[in-house]
Amino acid sequence: MEQPAQKASKKAPKKGSLWRELPIMVAVALLLALLIKTFIVQAFYIPSGSMENTLLINDQVLVNKLVYRVRDIERGDVVVFAGVDSWKGEAEFEEPSNPVTGALRWVGSVFGLVPGERDFIKRVIGLPGDKVKCCDAKGRLTVNGVPLVEDYLYPGDKPSEIPFEITVPQGRLWVMGDHRFVSSDSRFHQRDPGGGAIPQEQVIGRAFVIVWPFSHATTLPIPDTFSQPALRAAEIVGSEAPLVLGLAGAVPLMHWRRRRLRRRA
């Protein structure tokens, strides 16, 4: 029959084993979080009011990093993108004072608990080839001549205090914040390469849901104004223009070829 002391000695290694495995479990959890952050979904912390009231300061959003592998970026998407060298952050952050603080900051960025210093979040207004202008006679922002009814703007904000007109270069996007009065968006970088439009390859992913705080949790759908039939029609016409021009050029060419064959006959 086993003595009580012997039973205790058998349980002790199990307790010690748990403490030895705990660092491994933490390391594996961080590794999985890093893999998910890198390839699938990443949490982002909102440090500024440039997207109010859609996104408030201290909100945390989830960003889908796979969505643009299966569909194109659309007007109205809220996207996170890496800031180019000429873009200055809308919120200032102190550099970590020591390696430990730096490591904690990195872990916090993995879980979206602290902001990324060079990441920005804005709404896509113009796609490559779009003509974006502000403002029309009624003070509205227009895309390809179609006015946008921007119900998502911060209360009291105008579509833009700065008049502008741009045709978005190929491979770039025109992005703006929903709180136009405080957002340092494409309008303020018109002297930069691309005329203020950001490179598409800088887009990290699409913000699709607010996860914190719970009282503000909601999805981030594309506003109805970007689904206007006139805007969609302009997009279709623009995409089919090369085909139409090709057919227009082919008709006289075929007519000339037939006349030449008749003369030879």
Short mmCIF file of C-alpha atoms in Angstrom, two decimals:
data_model
loop_
_atom_site.label_atom_id
_atom_site.label_comp_id
_atom_site.label_asym_id
_atom_site.label_seq_id
_atom_site.Cartn_x
_atom_site.Cartn_y
_atom_site.Cartn_z
CA MET A 1 0.00 0.00 0.00
CA GLU A 2 1.35 3.42 -1.04
CA GLN A 3 2.14 5.91 1.66
CA PRO A 4 0.76 9.51 1.50
CA ALA A 5 4.27 10.88 1.04
CA GLN A 6 4.76 8.68 -1.99
CA LYS A 7 1.52 9.94 -3.56
CA ALA A 8 2.57 13.55 -3.02
CA SER A 9 5.93 12.89 -4.63
CA LYS A 10 4.18 11.53 -7.74
CA LYS A 11 1.95 14.63 -8.06
CA ALA A 12 4.79 17.11 -7.66
CA PRO A 13 6.39 16.48 -11.07
CA LYS A 14 3.04 17.14 -12.77
CA LYS A 15 2.89 20.60 -11.20
CA GLY A 16 6.47 21.32 -12.19
CA SER A 17 5.82 20.02 -15.67
CA LEU A 18 2.97 22.54 -16.11
CA TRP A 19 5.23 25.46 -15.24
CA ARG A 20 7.88 24.19 -17.65
CA GLU A 21 5.30 23.88 -20.44
CA LEU A 22 3.74 27.29 -19.84
CA PRO A 23 6.49 29.29 -21.66
CA ILE A 24 6.21 26.88 -24.60
CA MET A 25 2.44 27.36 -24.71
CA VAL A 26 2.86 31.14 -24.65
CA ALA A 27 5.48 30.99 -27.40
CA VAL A 28 3.23 28.80 -29.57
CA ALA A 29 0.28 31.14 -29.00
CA LEU A 30 2.38 34.14 -30.04
CA LEU A 31 3.65 32.28 -33.10
CA LEU A 32 0.11 31.39 -34.17
CA ALA A 33 -1.00 34.97 -33.57
CA LEU A 34 1.89 36.21 -35.68
CA LEU A 35 1.02 33.83 -38.53
CA ILE A 36 -2.65 34.83 -38.43
CA LYS A 37 -1.65 38.52 -38.29
CA THR A 38 0.69 38.13 -41.24
CA PHE A 39 -1.55 36.19 -43.59
CA ILE A 40 -5.22 36.21 -42.56
CA VAL A 41 -6.68 38.73 -40.08
CA GLN A 42 -5.03 41.50 -38.13
CA ALA A 43 -6.38 43.67 -35.34
CA PHE A 44 -5.74 47.41 -35.55
CA TYR A 45 -6.06 50.11 -32.92
CA ILE A 46 -7.56 53.48 -33.95
CA PRO A 47 -5.36 56.29 -32.57
CA SER A 48 -6.94 59.36 -34.19
CA GLY A 49 -10.31 60.87 -35.01
CA SER A 50 -9.83 60.99 -38.78
CA MET A 51 -12.55 58.36 -39.37
CA GLU A 52 -15.09 59.61 -36.82
CA ASN A 53 -17.91 58.84 -36.32
CA THR A 54 -17.50 55.60 -38.24
CA LEU A 55 -14.47 54.75 -36.11
CA LEU A 56 -13.78 56.39 -32.76
CA ILE A 57 -10.47 56.90 -30.99
CA ASN A 58 -9.44 53.70 -29.12
CA ASP A 59 -11.68 51.48 -31.26
CA GLN A 60 -10.17 48.19 -32.40
CA VAL A 61 -11.01 46.77 -35.82
CA LEU A 62 -10.30 43.51 -37.57
CA VAL A 63 -8.73 43.73 -41.02
CA ASN A 64 -9.22 41.01 -43.61
CA LYS A 65 -5.88 40.50 -45.39
CA LEU A 66 -7.17 37.85 -47.81
CA VAL A 67 -10.21 39.58 -49.27
CA TYR A 68 -8.33 41.32 -52.08
CA ARG A 69 -6.99 38.01 -53.28
CA VAL A 70 -10.54 37.04 -54.29
CA ARG A 71 -12.02 40.43 -55.26
CA ASP A 72 -10.87 43.88 -56.28
CA ILE A 73 -10.79 46.88 -53.98
CA GLU A 74 -14.12 48.72 -54.19
CA ARG A 75 -15.15 52.30 -53.69
CA GLY A 76 -16.38 52.74 -50.13
CA ASP A 77 -14.10 50.10 -48.62
CA VAL A 78 -12.41 51.12 -45.37
CA VAL A 79 -8.81 50.06 -45.85
CA VAL A 80 -5.65 49.97 -43.76
CA PHE A 81 -2.49 50.78 -45.66
CA ALA A 82 1.17 51.24 -44.92
CA GLY A 83 2.11 54.92 -44.89
CA VAL A 84 4.50 56.01 -47.58
CA ASP A 85 7.56 58.03 -46.56
CA SER A 86 5.89 61.36 -47.30
CA TRP A 87 2.82 60.67 -45.16
CA LYS A 88 3.07 61.85 -41.58
CA GLY A 89 1.07 60.07 -38.90
CA GLU A 90 -2.02 61.82 -37.56
CA ALA A 91 -1.07 60.75 -34.03
CA GLU A 92 2.40 61.01 -32.53
CA PHE A 93 4.01 58.09 -30.66
CA GLU A 94 7.06 58.04 -28.44
CA GLU A 95 9.87 55.68 -29.36
CA PRO A 96 10.27 52.74 -26.91
CA SER A 97 12.75 53.73 -24.20
CA ASN A 98 14.28 50.25 -23.83
CA PRO A 99 14.20 46.78 -25.45
CA VAL A 100 11.63 45.48 -22.97
CA THR A 101 9.24 48.31 -23.77
CA GLY A 102 9.87 47.74 -27.46
CA ALA A 103 9.06 44.04 -27.13
CA LEU A 104 5.85 44.79 -25.23
CA ARG A 105 4.87 47.31 -27.89
CA TRP A 106 5.45 44.72 -30.61
CA VAL A 107 3.26 42.18 -28.78
CA GLY A 108 0.60 44.86 -28.35
CA SER A 109 0.65 45.64 -32.07
CA VAL A 110 0.21 41.93 -32.88
CA PHE A 111 -3.04 41.87 -30.89
CA GLY A 112 -4.15 45.35 -31.95
CA LEU A 113 -3.74 46.80 -28.47
CA VAL A 114 -1.46 49.63 -29.59
CA PRO A 115 -1.37 51.49 -32.92
CA GLY A 116 1.08 50.90 -35.73
CA GLU A 117 3.21 54.00 -36.22
CA ARG A 118 3.12 53.99 -40.01
CA ASP A 119 -0.29 52.47 -40.70
CA PHE A 120 -3.28 54.53 -41.80
CA ILE A 121 -6.99 53.81 -42.13
CA LYS A 122 -9.16 55.65 -44.68
CA ARG A 123 -12.12 55.15 -46.98
CA VAL A 124 -11.54 54.44 -50.68
CA ILE A 125 -13.23 57.14 -52.77
CA GLY A 126 -11.61 56.75 -56.18
CA LEU A 127 -10.28 53.73 -58.08
CA PRO A 128 -7.65 53.82 -60.85
CA GLY A 129 -8.95 55.91 -63.75
CA ASP A 130 -11.69 57.61 -61.70
CA LYS A 131 -12.12 61.36 -61.92
CA VAL A 132 -12.66 62.61 -58.36
CA LYS A 133 -13.73 66.22 -57.88
CA CYS A 134 -14.90 68.51 -55.12
CA CYS A 135 -17.09 70.16 -55.18
CA ASP A 136 -20.06 70.47 -57.54
CA ALA A 137 -22.58 73.36 -57.54
CA LYS A 138 -24.32 71.81 -54.52
CA GLY A 139 -21.10 71.28 -52.58
CA ARG A 140 -20.98 67.52 -53.14
CA LEU A 141 -18.03 65.26 -53.89
CA THR A 142 -18.32 63.64 -57.33
CA VAL A 143 -16.76 60.52 -58.84
CA ASN A 144 -16.88 60.37 -62.65
CA GLY A 145 -19.47 63.14 -62.53
CA VAL A 146 -21.75 61.22 -60.14
CA PRO A 147 -22.43 63.07 -56.83
CA LEU A 148 -22.00 61.14 -53.59
CA VAL A 149 -24.47 61.49 -50.73
CA GLU A 150 -22.03 60.99 -47.86
CA ASP A 151 -24.20 60.20 -44.84
CA TYR A 152 -21.15 58.71 -43.11
CA LEU A 153 -19.39 62.09 -42.75
CA TYR A 154 -18.76 63.53 -39.30
CA PRO A 155 -21.72 65.75 -38.32
CA GLY A 156 -21.18 69.29 -39.60
CA ASP A 157 -18.30 68.38 -41.93
CA LYS A 158 -18.32 69.44 -45.57
CA PRO A 159 -17.19 66.94 -48.22
CA SER A 160 -14.00 69.01 -48.49
CA GLU A 161 -12.82 72.44 -47.43
CA ILE A 162 -10.13 72.12 -50.13
CA PRO A 163 -11.28 72.20 -53.77
CA PHE A 164 -9.58 69.59 -55.92
CA GLU A 165 -9.90 67.59 -59.11
CA ILE A 166 -7.85 64.54 -60.01
CA THR A 167 -7.89 61.56 -62.32
CA VAL A 168 -6.60 58.69 -60.18
CA PRO A 169 -3.45 57.18 -61.77
CA GLN A 170 -3.33 53.50 -62.62
CA GLY A 171 -2.31 51.32 -59.69
CA ARG A 172 -3.37 53.93 -57.12
CA LEU A 173 -6.35 54.84 -54.91
CA TRP A 174 -7.81 58.14 -53.75
CA VAL A 175 -8.57 57.81 -50.02
CA MET A 176 -10.26 60.15 -47.56
CA GLY A 177 -11.23 60.11 -43.90
CA ASP A 178 -14.86 60.36 -42.79
CA HIS A 179 -13.97 63.26 -40.46
CA ARG A 180 -12.82 65.48 -43.30
CA PHE A 181 -11.95 68.50 -41.14
CA VAL A 182 -9.17 66.64 -39.25
CA SER A 183 -8.17 63.95 -41.76
CA SER A 184 -4.76 64.37 -43.43
CA ASP A 185 -5.74 62.26 -46.41
CA SER A 186 -5.09 62.25 -50.17
CA ARG A 187 -6.13 65.91 -50.43
CA PHE A 188 -3.11 67.00 -48.40
CA HIS A 189 -0.59 65.05 -50.49
CA GLN A 190 -1.38 66.28 -53.97
CA ARG A 191 2.24 67.35 -54.49
CA ASP A 192 3.46 63.86 -53.68
CA PRO A 193 4.02 61.15 -56.31
CA GLY A 194 0.62 60.00 -57.54
CA GLY A 195 -0.98 63.36 -56.78
CA GLY A 196 -2.03 62.18 -53.31
CA ALA A 197 -3.36 58.80 -54.43
CA ILE A 198 -1.76 55.87 -52.58
CA PRO A 199 -0.20 52.80 -54.28
CA GLN A 200 -2.56 49.82 -54.26
CA GLU A 201 0.26 47.51 -53.18
CA GLN A 202 0.48 49.47 -49.91
CA VAL A 203 -3.00 48.28 -48.88
CA ILE A 204 -2.79 45.79 -46.01
CA GLY A 205 -6.45 44.80 -46.03
CA ARG A 206 -10.08 45.79 -45.52
CA ALA A 207 -11.44 46.73 -42.10
CA PHE A 208 -14.70 44.81 -41.83
CA VAL A 209 -15.76 44.87 -38.16
CA ILE A 210 -15.27 46.84 -34.94
CA VAL A 211 -14.55 44.40 -32.13
CA TRP A 212 -13.79 46.73 -29.21
CA PRO A 213 -15.32 48.27 -27.23
CA PHE A 214 -18.31 45.92 -27.22
CA SER A 215 -20.67 48.90 -26.98
CA HIS A 216 -19.44 50.05 -30.40
CA ALA A 217 -19.10 46.63 -32.03
CA THR A 218 -20.52 46.59 -35.55
CA THR A 219 -19.72 45.67 -39.14
CA LEU A 220 -18.31 48.14 -41.68
CA PRO A 221 -20.31 47.69 -44.90
CA ILE A 222 -19.90 49.76 -48.06
CA PRO A 223 -22.29 52.76 -47.91
CA ASP A 224 -25.22 52.73 -50.33
CA THR A 225 -24.03 55.86 -52.12
CA PHE A 226 -21.29 53.80 -53.79
CA SER A 227 -23.91 51.43 -55.23
CA GLN A 228 -25.64 54.09 -57.31
CA PRO A 229 -26.57 52.74 -60.76
CA ALA A 230 -25.04 55.82 -62.43
CA LEU A 231 -21.72 55.21 -60.68
CA ARG A 232 -21.75 51.53 -61.64
CA ALA A 233 -22.66 52.45 -65.21
CA ALA A 234 -19.71 54.84 -65.41
CA GLU A 235 -17.45 52.06 -64.16
CA ILE A 236 -18.75 49.60 -66.79
CA VAL A 237 -18.46 52.12 -69.60
CA GLY A 238 -14.90 52.91 -68.55
CA SER A 239 -13.92 49.25 -68.49
CA GLU A 240 -15.49 48.60 -71.91
CA ALA A 241 -14.08 51.69 -73.61
CA PRO A 242 -11.03 49.92 -75.12
CA LEU A 243 -13.32 47.25 -76.62
CA VAL A 244 -15.67 49.87 -78.09
CA LEU A 245 -12.77 51.79 -79.61
CA GLY A 246 -11.34 48.58 -81.00
CA LEU A 247 -14.59 47.70 -82.71
CA ALA A 248 -14.95 51.24 -84.05
CA GLY A 249 -11.53 50.99 -85.61
CA ALA A 250 -12.14 47.51 -87.02
CA VAL A 251 -15.22 48.50 -89.08
CA PRO A 252 -13.45 50.85 -91.56
CA LEU A 253 -10.51 48.46 -91.74
CA MET A 254 -12.76 45.58 -92.78
CA HIS A 255 -14.55 47.83 -95.31
CA TRP A 256 -11.21 48.85 -96.85
CA ARG A 257 -10.10 45.19 -97.03
CA ARG A 258 -13.31 44.14 -98.86
CA ARG A 259 -12.96 46.93 -101.43
CA ARG A 260 -9.36 45.90 -102.08
CA LEU A 261 -10.36 42.26 -102.62
CA ARG A 262 -13.12 43.29 -105.05
CA ARG A 263 -10.66 45.32 -107.13
CA ARG A 264 -8.32 42.33 -107.42
CA ALA A 265 -11.19 40.13 -108.56
#
